[in-house]
JSON list of C-alpha atoms in Angstrom, two decimals:
[
{"chain": "A", "resi": 1, "resn": "MET", "atom": "CA", "xyz": [127.77, 86.49, 39.05]},
{"chain": "A", "resi": 2, "resn": "LYS", "atom": "CA", "xyz": [130.01, 85.81, 42.02]},
{"chain": "A", "resi": 3, "resn": "ASN", "atom": "CA", "xyz": [132.90, 87.67, 40.35]},
{"chain": "A", "resi": 4, "resn": "TYR", "atom": "CA", "xyz": [130.64, 90.66, 39.71]},
{"chain": "A", "resi": 5, "resn": "ARG", "atom": "CA", "xyz": [129.59, 90.76, 43.34]},
{"chain": "A", "resi": 6, "resn": "PHE", "atom": "CA", "xyz": [133.21, 90.57, 44.44]},
{"chain": "A", "resi": 7, "resn": "LEU", "atom": "CA", "xyz": [134.22, 93.44, 42.12]},
{"chain": "A", "resi": 8, "resn": "ALA", "atom": "CA", "xyz": [131.22, 95.47, 43.25]},
{"chain": "A", "resi": 9, "resn": "PHE", "atom": "CA", "xyz": [132.35, 95.00, 46.84]},
{"chain": "A", "resi": 10, "resn": "ILE", "atom": "CA", "xyz": [135.88, 96.14, 45.95]},
{"chain": "A", "resi": 11, "resn": "TRP", "atom": "CA", "xyz": [134.61, 99.26, 44.18]},
{"chain": "A", "resi": 12, "resn": "ALA", "atom": "CA", "xyz": [132.30, 100.11, 47.07]},
{"chain": "A", "resi": 13, "resn": "THR", "atom": "CA", "xyz": [135.18, 99.76, 49.52]},
{"chain": "A", "resi": 14, "resn": "LEU", "atom": "CA", "xyz": [137.49, 101.92, 47.40]},
{"chain": "A", "resi": 15, "resn": "SER", "atom": "CA", "xyz": [134.76, 104.56, 47.04]},
{"chain": "A", "resi": 16, "resn": "LEU", "atom": "CA", "xyz": [134.28, 104.64, 50.80]},
{"chain": "A", "resi": 17, "resn": "ILE", "atom": "CA", "xyz": [138.02, 105.06, 51.35]},
{"chain": "A", "resi": 18, "resn": "GLY", "atom": "CA", "xyz": [138.09, 107.83, 48.76]},
{"chain": "A", "resi": 19, "resn": "CYS", "atom": "CA", "xyz": [135.24, 109.68, 50.47]},
{"chain": "A", "resi": 20, "resn": "ASN", "atom": "CA", "xyz": [136.95, 109.40, 53.83]},
{"chain": "A", "resi": 21, "resn": "ASN", "atom": "CA", "xyz": [140.13, 110.85, 52.34]},
{"chain": "A", "resi": 22, "resn": "ILE", "atom": "CA", "xyz": [138.41, 113.98, 51.05]},
{"chain": "A", "resi": 23, "resn": "ALA", "atom": "CA", "xyz": [139.96, 116.94, 52.83]},
{"chain": "A", "resi": 24, "resn": "LYS", "atom": "CA", "xyz": [137.70, 118.34, 55.51]},
{"chain": "A", "resi": 25, "resn": "PRO", "atom": "CA", "xyz": [137.81, 121.99, 56.55]},
{"chain": "A", "resi": 26, "resn": "THR", "atom": "CA", "xyz": [140.30, 122.58, 59.33]},
{"chain": "A", "resi": 27, "resn": "LEU", "atom": "CA", "xyz": [138.72, 123.72, 62.58]},
{"chain": "A", "resi": 28, "resn": "PRO", "atom": "CA", "xyz": [140.33, 125.65, 65.41]},
{"chain": "A", "resi": 29, "resn": "GLU", "atom": "CA", "xyz": [141.87, 123.44, 68.06]},
{"chain": "A", "resi": 30, "resn": "PHE", "atom": "CA", "xyz": [141.91, 124.61, 71.66]},
{"chain": "A", "resi": 31, "resn": "GLU", "atom": "CA", "xyz": [144.03, 124.40, 74.74]},
{"chain": "A", "resi": 32, "resn": "THR", "atom": "CA", "xyz": [143.01, 125.90, 78.07]},
{"chain": "A", "resi": 33, "resn": "PHE", "atom": "CA", "xyz": [145.26, 128.56, 79.50]},
{"chain": "A", "resi": 34, "resn": "THR", "atom": "CA", "xyz": [144.85, 128.40, 83.27]},
{"chain": "A", "resi": 35, "resn": "TYR", "atom": "CA", "xyz": [146.19, 130.80, 85.84]},
{"chain": "A", "resi": 36, "resn": "GLU", "atom": "CA", "xyz": [145.45, 130.90, 89.55]},
{"chain": "A", "resi": 37, "resn": "VAL", "atom": "CA", "xyz": [146.89, 133.05, 92.30]},
{"chain": "A", "resi": 38, "resn": "SER", "atom": "CA", "xyz": [145.68, 133.26, 95.89]},
{"chain": "A", "resi": 39, "resn": "ASP", "atom": "CA", "xyz": [147.03, 135.37, 98.74]},
{"chain": "A", "resi": 40, "resn": "ASP", "atom": "CA", "xyz": [145.71, 133.77, 101.92]},
{"chain": "A", "resi": 41, "resn": "GLU", "atom": "CA", "xyz": [142.53, 135.62, 102.89]},
{"chain": "A", "resi": 42, "resn": "SER", "atom": "CA", "xyz": [143.08, 138.73, 100.77]},
{"chain": "A", "resi": 43, "resn": "TYR", "atom": "CA", "xyz": [142.33, 137.91, 97.14]},
{"chain": "A", "resi": 44, "resn": "THR", "atom": "CA", "xyz": [142.02, 135.10, 94.61]},
{"chain": "A", "resi": 45, "resn": "VAL", "atom": "CA", "xyz": [142.27, 135.25, 90.82]},
{"chain": "A", "resi": 46, "resn": "LYS", "atom": "CA", "xyz": [141.33, 132.25, 88.67]},
{"chain": "A", "resi": 47, "resn": "ILE", "atom": "CA", "xyz": [141.43, 132.21, 84.88]},
{"chain": "A", "resi": 48, "resn": "ALA", "atom": "CA", "xyz": [140.48, 129.50, 82.39]},
{"chain": "A", "resi": 49, "resn": "TYR", "atom": "CA", "xyz": [140.84, 130.92, 78.87]},
{"chain": "A", "resi": 50, "resn": "GLN", "atom": "CA", "xyz": [140.36, 129.03, 75.61]},
{"chain": "A", "resi": 51, "resn": "ARG", "atom": "CA", "xyz": [143.35, 129.61, 73.35]},
{"chain": "A", "resi": 52, "resn": "ILE", "atom": "CA", "xyz": [143.45, 128.51, 69.70]},
{"chain": "A", "resi": 53, "resn": "LYS", "atom": "CA", "xyz": [146.63, 126.46, 69.44]},
{"chain": "A", "resi": 54, "resn": "ASN", "atom": "CA", "xyz": [146.71, 126.00, 65.65]},
{"chain": "A", "resi": 55, "resn": "ILE", "atom": "CA", "xyz": [146.58, 129.68, 64.64]},
{"chain": "A", "resi": 56, "resn": "GLU", "atom": "CA", "xyz": [149.48, 129.12, 62.25]},
{"chain": "A", "resi": 57, "resn": "GLU", "atom": "CA", "xyz": [147.14, 127.09, 60.01]},
{"chain": "A", "resi": 58, "resn": "SER", "atom": "CA", "xyz": [144.87, 130.02, 59.21]},
{"chain": "A", "resi": 59, "resn": "ASP", "atom": "CA", "xyz": [144.95, 133.81, 59.21]},
{"chain": "A", "resi": 60, "resn": "ILE", "atom": "CA", "xyz": [141.29, 133.62, 60.20]},
{"chain": "A", "resi": 61, "resn": "PHE", "atom": "CA", "xyz": [142.14, 131.61, 63.31]},
{"chain": "A", "resi": 62, "resn": "ALA", "atom": "CA", "xyz": [144.77, 134.19, 64.24]},
{"chain": "A", "resi": 63, "resn": "LYS", "atom": "CA", "xyz": [142.24, 136.97, 63.72]},
{"chain": "A", "resi": 64, "resn": "ILE", "atom": "CA", "xyz": [139.68, 135.24, 65.95]},
{"chain": "A", "resi": 65, "resn": "GLU", "atom": "CA", "xyz": [142.27, 134.50, 68.63]},
{"chain": "A", "resi": 66, "resn": "MET", "atom": "CA", "xyz": [143.35, 138.13, 68.77]},
{"chain": "A", "resi": 67, "resn": "GLN", "atom": "CA", "xyz": [139.76, 139.40, 69.00]},
{"chain": "A", "resi": 68, "resn": "ASN", "atom": "CA", "xyz": [138.87, 136.92, 71.73]},
{"chain": "A", "resi": 69, "resn": "TYR", "atom": "CA", "xyz": [141.98, 137.91, 73.68]},
{"chain": "A", "resi": 70, "resn": "LEU", "atom": "CA", "xyz": [141.17, 141.62, 73.41]},
{"chain": "A", "resi": 71, "resn": "ASN", "atom": "CA", "xyz": [137.57, 141.04, 74.49]},
{"chain": "A", "resi": 72, "resn": "SER", "atom": "CA", "xyz": [138.44, 138.66, 77.32]},
{"chain": "A", "resi": 73, "resn": "PHE", "atom": "CA", "xyz": [141.23, 140.79, 78.82]},
{"chain": "A", "resi": 74, "resn": "GLU", "atom": "CA", "xyz": [139.79, 144.20, 78.01]},
{"chain": "A", "resi": 75, "resn": "GLY", "atom": "CA", "xyz": [141.68, 146.79, 80.01]},
{"chain": "A", "resi": 76, "resn": "HIS", "atom": "CA", "xyz": [144.41, 144.29, 80.86]},
{"chain": "A", "resi": 77, "resn": "GLU", "atom": "CA", "xyz": [146.03, 143.80, 77.46]},
{"chain": "A", "resi": 78, "resn": "ALA", "atom": "CA", "xyz": [149.77, 143.18, 77.83]},
{"chain": "A", "resi": 79, "resn": "MET", "atom": "CA", "xyz": [150.73, 144.42, 74.38]},
{"chain": "A", "resi": 80, "resn": "THR", "atom": "CA", "xyz": [152.96, 147.27, 73.25]},
{"chain": "A", "resi": 81, "resn": "ASP", "atom": "CA", "xyz": [154.47, 148.42, 69.97]},
{"chain": "A", "resi": 82, "resn": "SER", "atom": "CA", "xyz": [157.65, 146.57, 70.91]},
{"chain": "A", "resi": 83, "resn": "THR", "atom": "CA", "xyz": [155.82, 143.39, 72.02]},
{"chain": "A", "resi": 84, "resn": "PRO", "atom": "CA", "xyz": [152.77, 143.03, 69.76]},
{"chain": "A", "resi": 85, "resn": "GLU", "atom": "CA", "xyz": [152.31, 139.33, 70.52]},
{"chain": "A", "resi": 86, "resn": "VAL", "atom": "CA", "xyz": [149.60, 138.11, 72.87]},
{"chain": "A", "resi": 87, "resn": "ASP", "atom": "CA", "xyz": [150.98, 137.49, 76.36]},
{"chain": "A", "resi": 88, "resn": "LEU", "atom": "CA", "xyz": [148.32, 135.73, 78.38]},
{"chain": "A", "resi": 89, "resn": "GLU", "atom": "CA", "xyz": [150.42, 135.35, 81.51]},
{"chain": "A", "resi": 90, "resn": "ALA", "atom": "CA", "xyz": [151.27, 139.05, 81.55]},
{"chain": "A", "resi": 91, "resn": "SER", "atom": "CA", "xyz": [147.59, 139.93, 81.15]},
{"chain": "A", "resi": 92, "resn": "ALA", "atom": "CA", "xyz": [146.68, 137.56, 83.98]},
{"chain": "A", "resi": 93, "resn": "LYS", "atom": "CA", "xyz": [149.28, 139.25, 86.19]},
{"chain": "A", "resi": 94, "resn": "LEU", "atom": "CA", "xyz": [147.69, 142.63, 85.47]},
{"chain": "A", "resi": 95, "resn": "LEU", "atom": "CA", "xyz": [144.38, 141.25, 86.75]},
{"chain": "A", "resi": 96, "resn": "VAL", "atom": "CA", "xyz": [146.13, 139.97, 89.86]},
{"chain": "A", "resi": 97, "resn": "GLU", "atom": "CA", "xyz": [147.61, 143.41, 90.49]},
{"chain": "A", "resi": 98, "resn": "GLU", "atom": "CA", "xyz": [144.17, 144.98, 90.18]},
{"chain": "A", "resi": 99, "resn": "TYR", "atom": "CA", "xyz": [142.49, 142.64, 92.67]},
{"chain": "A", "resi": 100, "resn": "ALA", "atom": "CA", "xyz": [145.44, 142.76, 95.04]},
{"chain": "A", "resi": 101, "resn": "GLY", "atom": "CA", "xyz": [144.86, 146.51, 95.07]},
{"chain": "A", "resi": 102, "resn": "TYR", "atom": "CA", "xyz": [141.27, 146.02, 96.25]},
{"chain": "A", "resi": 103, "resn": "ALA", "atom": "CA", "xyz": [142.36, 143.95, 99.25]},
{"chain": "A", "resi": 104, "resn": "PHE", "atom": "CA", "xyz": [143.27, 145.51, 102.62]},
{"chain": "A", "resi": 105, "resn": "GLU", "atom": "CA", "xyz": [144.11, 144.12, 106.03]},
{"chain": "A", "resi": 106, "resn": "GLY", "atom": "CA", "xyz": [141.01, 143.04, 107.86]},
{"chain": "A", "resi": 107, "resn": "GLY", "atom": "CA", "xyz": [138.89, 143.55, 104.76]},
{"chain": "A", "resi": 108, "resn": "PRO", "atom": "CA", "xyz": [136.77, 141.04, 102.88]},
{"chain": "A", "resi": 109, "resn": "MET", "atom": "CA", "xyz": [138.21, 138.41, 100.56]},
{"chain": "A", "resi": 110, "resn": "CYS", "atom": "CA", "xyz": [138.24, 139.76, 97.00]},
{"chain": "A", "resi": 111, "resn": "TRP", "atom": "CA", "xyz": [138.09, 137.49, 93.99]},
{"chain": "A", "resi": 112, "resn": "TYR", "atom": "CA", "xyz": [137.99, 137.33, 90.21]},
{"chain": "A", "resi": 113, "resn": "SER", "atom": "CA", "xyz": [137.12, 134.33, 88.07]},
{"chain": "A", "resi": 114, "resn": "MET", "atom": "CA", "xyz": [137.05, 133.86, 84.29]},
{"chain": "A", "resi": 115, "resn": "ASP", "atom": "CA", "xyz": [135.71, 130.52, 83.08]},
{"chain": "A", "resi": 116, "resn": "GLN", "atom": "CA", "xyz": [135.65, 130.29, 79.29]},
{"chain": "A", "resi": 117, "resn": "THR", "atom": "CA", "xyz": [134.46, 127.47, 77.04]},
{"chain": "A", "resi": 118, "resn": "SER", "atom": "CA", "xyz": [134.13, 127.18, 73.25]},
{"chain": "A", "resi": 119, "resn": "PHE", "atom": "CA", "xyz": [131.74, 125.34, 70.95]},
{"chain": "A", "resi": 120, "resn": "PHE", "atom": "CA", "xyz": [130.74, 125.07, 67.29]},
{"chain": "A", "resi": 121, "resn": "VAL", "atom": "CA", "xyz": [127.26, 125.46, 65.79]},
{"chain": "A", "resi": 122, "resn": "ARG", "atom": "CA", "xyz": [125.60, 125.41, 62.39]},
{"chain": "A", "resi": 123, "resn": "ASP", "atom": "CA", "xyz": [127.54, 122.48, 60.92]},
{"chain": "A", "resi": 124, "resn": "ASN", "atom": "CA", "xyz": [130.82, 123.79, 62.34]},
{"chain": "A", "resi": 125, "resn": "THR", "atom": "CA", "xyz": [130.58, 127.05, 60.41]},
{"chain": "A", "resi": 126, "resn": "VAL", "atom": "CA", "xyz": [130.36, 129.23, 63.52]},
{"chain": "A", "resi": 127, "resn": "LEU", "atom": "CA", "xyz": [132.67, 129.26, 66.54]},
{"chain": "A", "resi": 128, "resn": "CYS", "atom": "CA", "xyz": [131.21, 130.56, 69.80]},
{"chain": "A", "resi": 129, "resn": "TYR", "atom": "CA", "xyz": [132.82, 131.41, 73.11]},
{"chain": "A", "resi": 130, "resn": "GLU", "atom": "CA", "xyz": [130.97, 131.38, 76.42]},
{"chain": "A", "resi": 131, "resn": "THR", "atom": "CA", "xyz": [132.67, 133.33, 79.20]},
{"chain": "A", "resi": 132, "resn": "LEU", "atom": "CA", "xyz": [131.40, 133.41, 82.78]},
{"chain": "A", "resi": 133, "resn": "LEU", "atom": "CA", "xyz": [132.88, 136.24, 84.83]},
{"chain": "A", "resi": 134, "resn": "GLU", "atom": "CA", "xyz": [132.50, 136.45, 88.59]},
{"chain": "A", "resi": 135, "resn": "SER", "atom": "CA", "xyz": [134.05, 138.99, 90.93]},
{"chain": "A", "resi": 136, "resn": "TYR", "atom": "CA", "xyz": [133.84, 140.59, 94.34]},
{"chain": "A", "resi": 137, "resn": "THR", "atom": "CA", "xyz": [135.56, 143.73, 95.58]},
{"chain": "A", "resi": 138, "resn": "GLY", "atom": "CA", "xyz": [133.36, 144.52, 98.57]},
{"chain": "A", "resi": 139, "resn": "GLY", "atom": "CA", "xyz": [129.74, 145.30, 99.29]},
{"chain": "A", "resi": 140, "resn": "VAL", "atom": "CA", "xyz": [126.70, 143.11, 99.90]},
{"chain": "A", "resi": 141, "resn": "HIS", "atom": "CA", "xyz": [127.45, 140.57, 97.19]},
{"chain": "A", "resi": 142, "resn": "GLY", "atom": "CA", "xyz": [129.66, 139.88, 94.23]},
{"chain": "A", "resi": 143, "resn": "GLY", "atom": "CA", "xyz": [128.85, 140.28, 90.59]},
{"chain": "A", "resi": 144, "resn": "SER", "atom": "CA", "xyz": [128.51, 137.84, 87.73]},
{"chain": "A", "resi": 145, "resn": "ALA", "atom": "CA", "xyz": [128.06, 138.14, 83.98]},
{"chain": "A", "resi": 146, "resn": "LEU", "atom": "CA", "xyz": [127.77, 135.70, 81.10]},
{"chain": "A", "resi": 147, "resn": "TRP", "atom": "CA", "xyz": [129.16, 136.80, 77.74]},
{"chain": "A", "resi": 148, "resn": "TYR", "atom": "CA", "xyz": [129.04, 135.22, 74.29]},
{"chain": "A", "resi": 149, "resn": "GLU", "atom": "CA", "xyz": [130.95, 135.84, 71.09]},
{"chain": "A", "resi": 150, "resn": "CYS", "atom": "CA", "xyz": [130.20, 134.10, 67.80]},
{"chain": "A", "resi": 151, "resn": "PHE", "atom": "CA", "xyz": [132.62, 134.14, 64.86]},
{"chain": "A", "resi": 152, "resn": "ASP", "atom": "CA", "xyz": [131.98, 133.24, 61.23]},
{"chain": "A", "resi": 153, "resn": "LEU", "atom": "CA", "xyz": [134.71, 130.69, 60.48]},
{"chain": "A", "resi": 154, "resn": "ALA", "atom": "CA", "xyz": [134.67, 131.61, 56.78]},
{"chain": "A", "resi": 155, "resn": "THR", "atom": "CA", "xyz": [135.66, 135.24, 57.39]},
{"chain": "A", "resi": 156, "resn": "GLY", "atom": "CA", "xyz": [136.62, 135.57, 61.06]},
{"chain": "A", "resi": 157, "resn": "GLY", "atom": "CA", "xyz": [133.90, 138.19, 61.43]},
{"chain": "A", "resi": 158, "resn": "LEU", "atom": "CA", "xyz": [132.16, 138.64, 64.78]},
{"chain": "A", "resi": 159, "resn": "TYR", "atom": "CA", "xyz": [128.37, 138.46, 64.70]},
{"chain": "A", "resi": 160, "resn": "ASP", "atom": "CA", "xyz": [126.56, 141.44, 66.21]},
{"chain": "A", "resi": 161, "resn": "PHE", "atom": "CA", "xyz": [123.04, 140.38, 67.17]},
{"chain": "A", "resi": 162, "resn": "GLY", "atom": "CA", "xyz": [122.14, 143.91, 68.22]},
{"chain": "A", "resi": 163, "resn": "TYR", "atom": "CA", "xyz": [120.66, 144.43, 64.74]},
{"chain": "A", "resi": 164, "resn": "LEU", "atom": "CA", "xyz": [117.64, 142.42, 65.94]},
{"chain": "A", "resi": 165, "resn": "LEU", "atom": "CA", "xyz": [116.55, 145.51, 67.89]},
{"chain": "A", "resi": 166, "resn": "ASP", "atom": "CA", "xyz": [117.59, 147.99, 65.23]},
{"chain": "A", "resi": 167, "resn": "GLY", "atom": "CA", "xyz": [115.23, 148.00, 62.29]},
{"chain": "A", "resi": 168, "resn": "GLU", "atom": "CA", "xyz": [111.60, 147.93, 61.24]},
{"chain": "A", "resi": 169, "resn": "TRP", "atom": "CA", "xyz": [111.31, 144.54, 62.96]},
{"chain": "A", "resi": 170, "resn": "GLU", "atom": "CA", "xyz": [112.35, 145.92, 66.39]},
{"chain": "A", "resi": 171, "resn": "ALA", "atom": "CA", "xyz": [108.85, 146.04, 67.88]},
{"chain": "A", "resi": 172, "resn": "ALA", "atom": "CA", "xyz": [108.01, 142.51, 66.74]},
{"chain": "A", "resi": 173, "resn": "ILE", "atom": "CA", "xyz": [111.30, 141.09, 68.08]},
{"chain": "A", "resi": 174, "resn": "LYS", "atom": "CA", "xyz": [110.78, 142.87, 71.41]},
{"chain": "A", "resi": 175, "resn": "GLU", "atom": "CA", "xyz": [107.28, 141.40, 71.71]},
{"chain": "A", "resi": 176, "resn": "LEU", "atom": "CA", "xyz": [108.71, 137.96, 70.99]},
{"chain": "A", "resi": 177, "resn": "ILE", "atom": "CA", "xyz": [111.47, 138.27, 73.60]},
{"chain": "A", "resi": 178, "resn": "TYR", "atom": "CA", "xyz": [109.15, 139.82, 76.17]},
{"chain": "A", "resi": 179, "resn": "ALA", "atom": "CA", "xyz": [106.60, 137.01, 75.83]},
{"chain": "A", "resi": 180, "resn": "LYS", "atom": "CA", "xyz": [109.29, 134.41, 76.44]},
{"chain": "A", "resi": 181, "resn": "LEU", "atom": "CA", "xyz": [110.76, 136.33, 79.38]},
{"chain": "A", "resi": 182, "resn": "THR", "atom": "CA", "xyz": [107.44, 136.76, 81.17]},
{"chain": "A", "resi": 183, "resn": "SER", "atom": "CA", "xyz": [106.43, 133.14, 80.68]},
{"chain": "A", "resi": 184, "resn": "GLU", "atom": "CA", "xyz": [109.48, 131.82, 82.52]},
{"chain": "A", "resi": 185, "resn": "ASN", "atom": "CA", "xyz": [110.78, 134.59, 84.82]},
{"chain": "A", "resi": 186, "resn": "ASN", "atom": "CA", "xyz": [109.71, 137.28, 87.26]},
{"chain": "A", "resi": 187, "resn": "ILE", "atom": "CA", "xyz": [110.86, 140.36, 85.43]},
{"chain": "A", "resi": 188, "resn": "ILE", "atom": "CA", "xyz": [110.49, 144.02, 86.40]},
{"chain": "A", "resi": 189, "resn": "VAL", "atom": "CA", "xyz": [110.04, 145.44, 82.89]},
{"chain": "A", "resi": 190, "resn": "GLU", "atom": "CA", "xyz": [106.47, 146.65, 82.44]},
{"chain": "A", "resi": 191, "resn": "SER", "atom": "CA", "xyz": [106.08, 146.06, 78.71]},
{"chain": "A", "resi": 192, "resn": "ALA", "atom": "CA", "xyz": [107.85, 144.98, 75.56]},
{"chain": "A", "resi": 193, "resn": "GLU", "atom": "CA", "xyz": [108.19, 148.63, 74.61]},
{"chain": "A", "resi": 194, "resn": "HIS", "atom": "CA", "xyz": [110.38, 149.27, 77.68]},
{"chain": "A", "resi": 195, "resn": "LEU", "atom": "CA", "xyz": [112.55, 146.20, 77.17]},
{"chain": "A", "resi": 196, "resn": "PRO", "atom": "CA", "xyz": [116.23, 147.30, 77.26]},
{"chain": "A", "resi": 197, "resn": "PRO", "atom": "CA", "xyz": [118.81, 146.13, 74.73]},
{"chain": "A", "resi": 198, "resn": "PHE", "atom": "CA", "xyz": [120.21, 142.72, 75.63]},
{"chain": "A", "resi": 199, "resn": "SER", "atom": "CA", "xyz": [123.83, 142.53, 76.80]},
{"chain": "A", "resi": 200, "resn": "THR", "atom": "CA", "xyz": [124.89, 139.55, 74.74]},
{"chain": "A", "resi": 201, "resn": "ALA", "atom": "CA", "xyz": [123.58, 136.72, 72.59]},
{"chain": "A", "resi": 202, "resn": "THR", "atom": "CA", "xyz": [124.77, 133.52, 70.98]},
{"chain": "A", "resi": 203, "resn": "LEU", "atom": "CA", "xyz": [123.83, 131.55, 67.92]},
{"chain": "A", "resi": 204, "resn": "SER", "atom": "CA", "xyz": [122.36, 128.12, 68.67]},
{"chain": "A", "resi": 205, "resn": "GLU", "atom": "CA", "xyz": [121.49, 125.27, 66.33]},
{"chain": "A", "resi": 206, "resn": "GLN", "atom": "CA", "xyz": [117.89, 126.48, 66.05]},
{"chain": "A", "resi": 207, "resn": "GLY", "atom": "CA", "xyz": [118.07, 130.22, 66.59]},
{"chain": "A", "resi": 208, "resn": "VAL", "atom": "CA", "xyz": [119.54, 132.90, 68.85]},
{"chain": "A", "resi": 209, "resn": "VAL", "atom": "CA", "xyz": [119.82, 132.78, 72.63]},
{"chain": "A", "resi": 210, "resn": "ILE", "atom": "CA", "xyz": [119.24, 136.23, 74.17]},
{"chain": "A", "resi": 211, "resn": "VAL", "atom": "CA", "xyz": [120.99, 136.88, 77.49]},
{"chain": "A", "resi": 212, "resn": "TYR", "atom": "CA", "xyz": [120.29, 139.48, 80.18]},
{"chain": "A", "resi": 213, "resn": "GLN", "atom": "CA", "xyz": [122.66, 140.03, 83.09]},
{"chain": "A", "resi": 214, "resn": "PRO", "atom": "CA", "xyz": [121.51, 140.41, 86.72]},
{"chain": "A", "resi": 215, "resn": "TYR", "atom": "CA", "xyz": [119.49, 143.62, 87.32]},
{"chain": "A", "resi": 216, "resn": "GLU", "atom": "CA", "xyz": [118.90, 144.28, 83.60]},
{"chain": "A", "resi": 217, "resn": "VAL", "atom": "CA", "xyz": [115.33, 142.95, 83.46]},
{"chain": "A", "resi": 218, "resn": "ALA", "atom": "CA", "xyz": [114.85, 141.34, 86.88]},
{"chain": "A", "resi": 219, "resn": "SER", "atom": "CA", "xyz": [116.07, 141.42, 90.46]},
{"chain": "A", "resi": 220, "resn": "PHE", "atom": "CA", "xyz": [119.52, 140.16, 91.43]},
{"chain": "A", "resi": 221, "resn": "ASP", "atom": "CA", "xyz": [117.98, 136.98, 92.86]},
{"chain": "A", "resi": 222, "resn": "GLU", "atom": "CA", "xyz": [116.74, 136.01, 89.39]},
{"chain": "A", "resi": 223, "resn": "GLY", "atom": "CA", "xyz": [120.36, 135.83, 88.24]},
{"chain": "A", "resi": 224, "resn": "ILE", "atom": "CA", "xyz": [121.35, 135.64, 84.58]},
{"chain": "A", "resi": 225, "resn": "ILE", "atom": "CA", "xyz": [118.32, 135.17, 82.34]},
{"chain": "A", "resi": 226, "resn": "ALA", "atom": "CA", "xyz": [118.36, 133.64, 78.86]},
{"chain": "A", "resi": 227, "resn": "VAL", "atom": "CA", "xyz": [115.62, 132.93, 76.31]},
{"chain": "A", "resi": 228, "resn": "GLU", "atom": "CA", "xyz": [115.85, 131.45, 72.83]},
{"chain": "A", "resi": 229, "resn": "ILE", "atom": "CA", "xyz": [114.12, 132.74, 69.71]},
{"chain": "A", "resi": 230, "resn": "SER", "atom": "CA", "xyz": [114.17, 130.46, 66.69]},
{"chain": "A", "resi": 231, "resn": "ASP", "atom": "CA", "xyz": [115.21, 131.25, 63.12]},
{"chain": "A", "resi": 232, "resn": "ALA", "atom": "CA", "xyz": [111.59, 130.79, 62.08]},
{"chain": "A", "resi": 233, "resn": "GLU", "atom": "CA", "xyz": [110.36, 133.26, 64.71]},
{"chain": "A", "resi": 234, "resn": "ILE", "atom": "CA", "xyz": [113.00, 135.81, 63.71]},
{"chain": "A", "resi": 235, "resn": "SER", "atom": "CA", "xyz": [112.06, 135.52, 60.05]},
{"chain": "A", "resi": 236, "resn": "ALA", "atom": "CA", "xyz": [108.35, 135.80, 60.87]},
{"chain": "A", "resi": 237, "resn": "ALA", "atom": "CA", "xyz": [109.11, 139.05, 62.70]},
{"chain": "A", "resi": 238, "resn": "GLY", "atom": "CA", "xyz": [110.64, 140.40, 59.50]},
{"chain": "A", "resi": 239, "resn": "ALA", "atom": "CA", "xyz": [114.34, 140.36, 60.50]},
{"chain": "A", "resi": 240, "resn": "PRO", "atom": "CA", "xyz": [116.98, 138.85, 58.21]},
{"chain": "A", "resi": 241, "resn": "LEU", "atom": "CA", "xyz": [119.07, 135.85, 59.24]},
{"chain": "A", "resi": 242, "resn": "LEU", "atom": "CA", "xyz": [122.64, 137.07, 58.76]},
{"chain": "A", "resi": 243, "resn": "TRP", "atom": "CA", "xyz": [124.13, 133.63, 59.37]},
{"chain": "A", "resi": 244, "resn": "GLU", "atom": "CA", "xyz": [122.46, 131.91, 56.41]}
]
């Protein structure tokens, strides 16, 4: 009996080792590209961008990295036919040139800030980026915006949550969002029917987080507003769950 128990222990240990050695799906690995330039009292540019450092391991990772770069540096892409590779430093310098152009002697301090983070949801099947942009080029106050992008790690495809307001379920989804907005915020939209399209959204573990930028549904003082609608609520409204 003792020998049996000893052999059982050995087999259990070997089984555990075998399970631990099963290849797990490779996930993107990140490094933060940072860039900061300040010219005394004229302008400041700060960038923290999440770059996938193991893109050589997967064509999908390379696809996601390129799309995130294009979205993050829109209008400041440092790519030509002769230099098709991503050049983050060159793109950052283009942003510096732009904000240096806004500055003038005796004028207000201009600034630009990109603060990007990344995270995984739904059992590591979806990669999401959160990007907070803040800037000031003059006027009463600066501007801020929060943007999300969610990628299917199986295909590299970018989720477009705009479909939630484009279908026979539109009215029900609007009522759902409106109820959550009015229960937590002082919004200026009179009814669910007049609710504008949301700027951006992200997949969470339980559902979808809907985000409105300043001025879209409330005053500037209310800031960026976000509400979450669950998978169950979305299904009950009649909309499909594209991430299942």
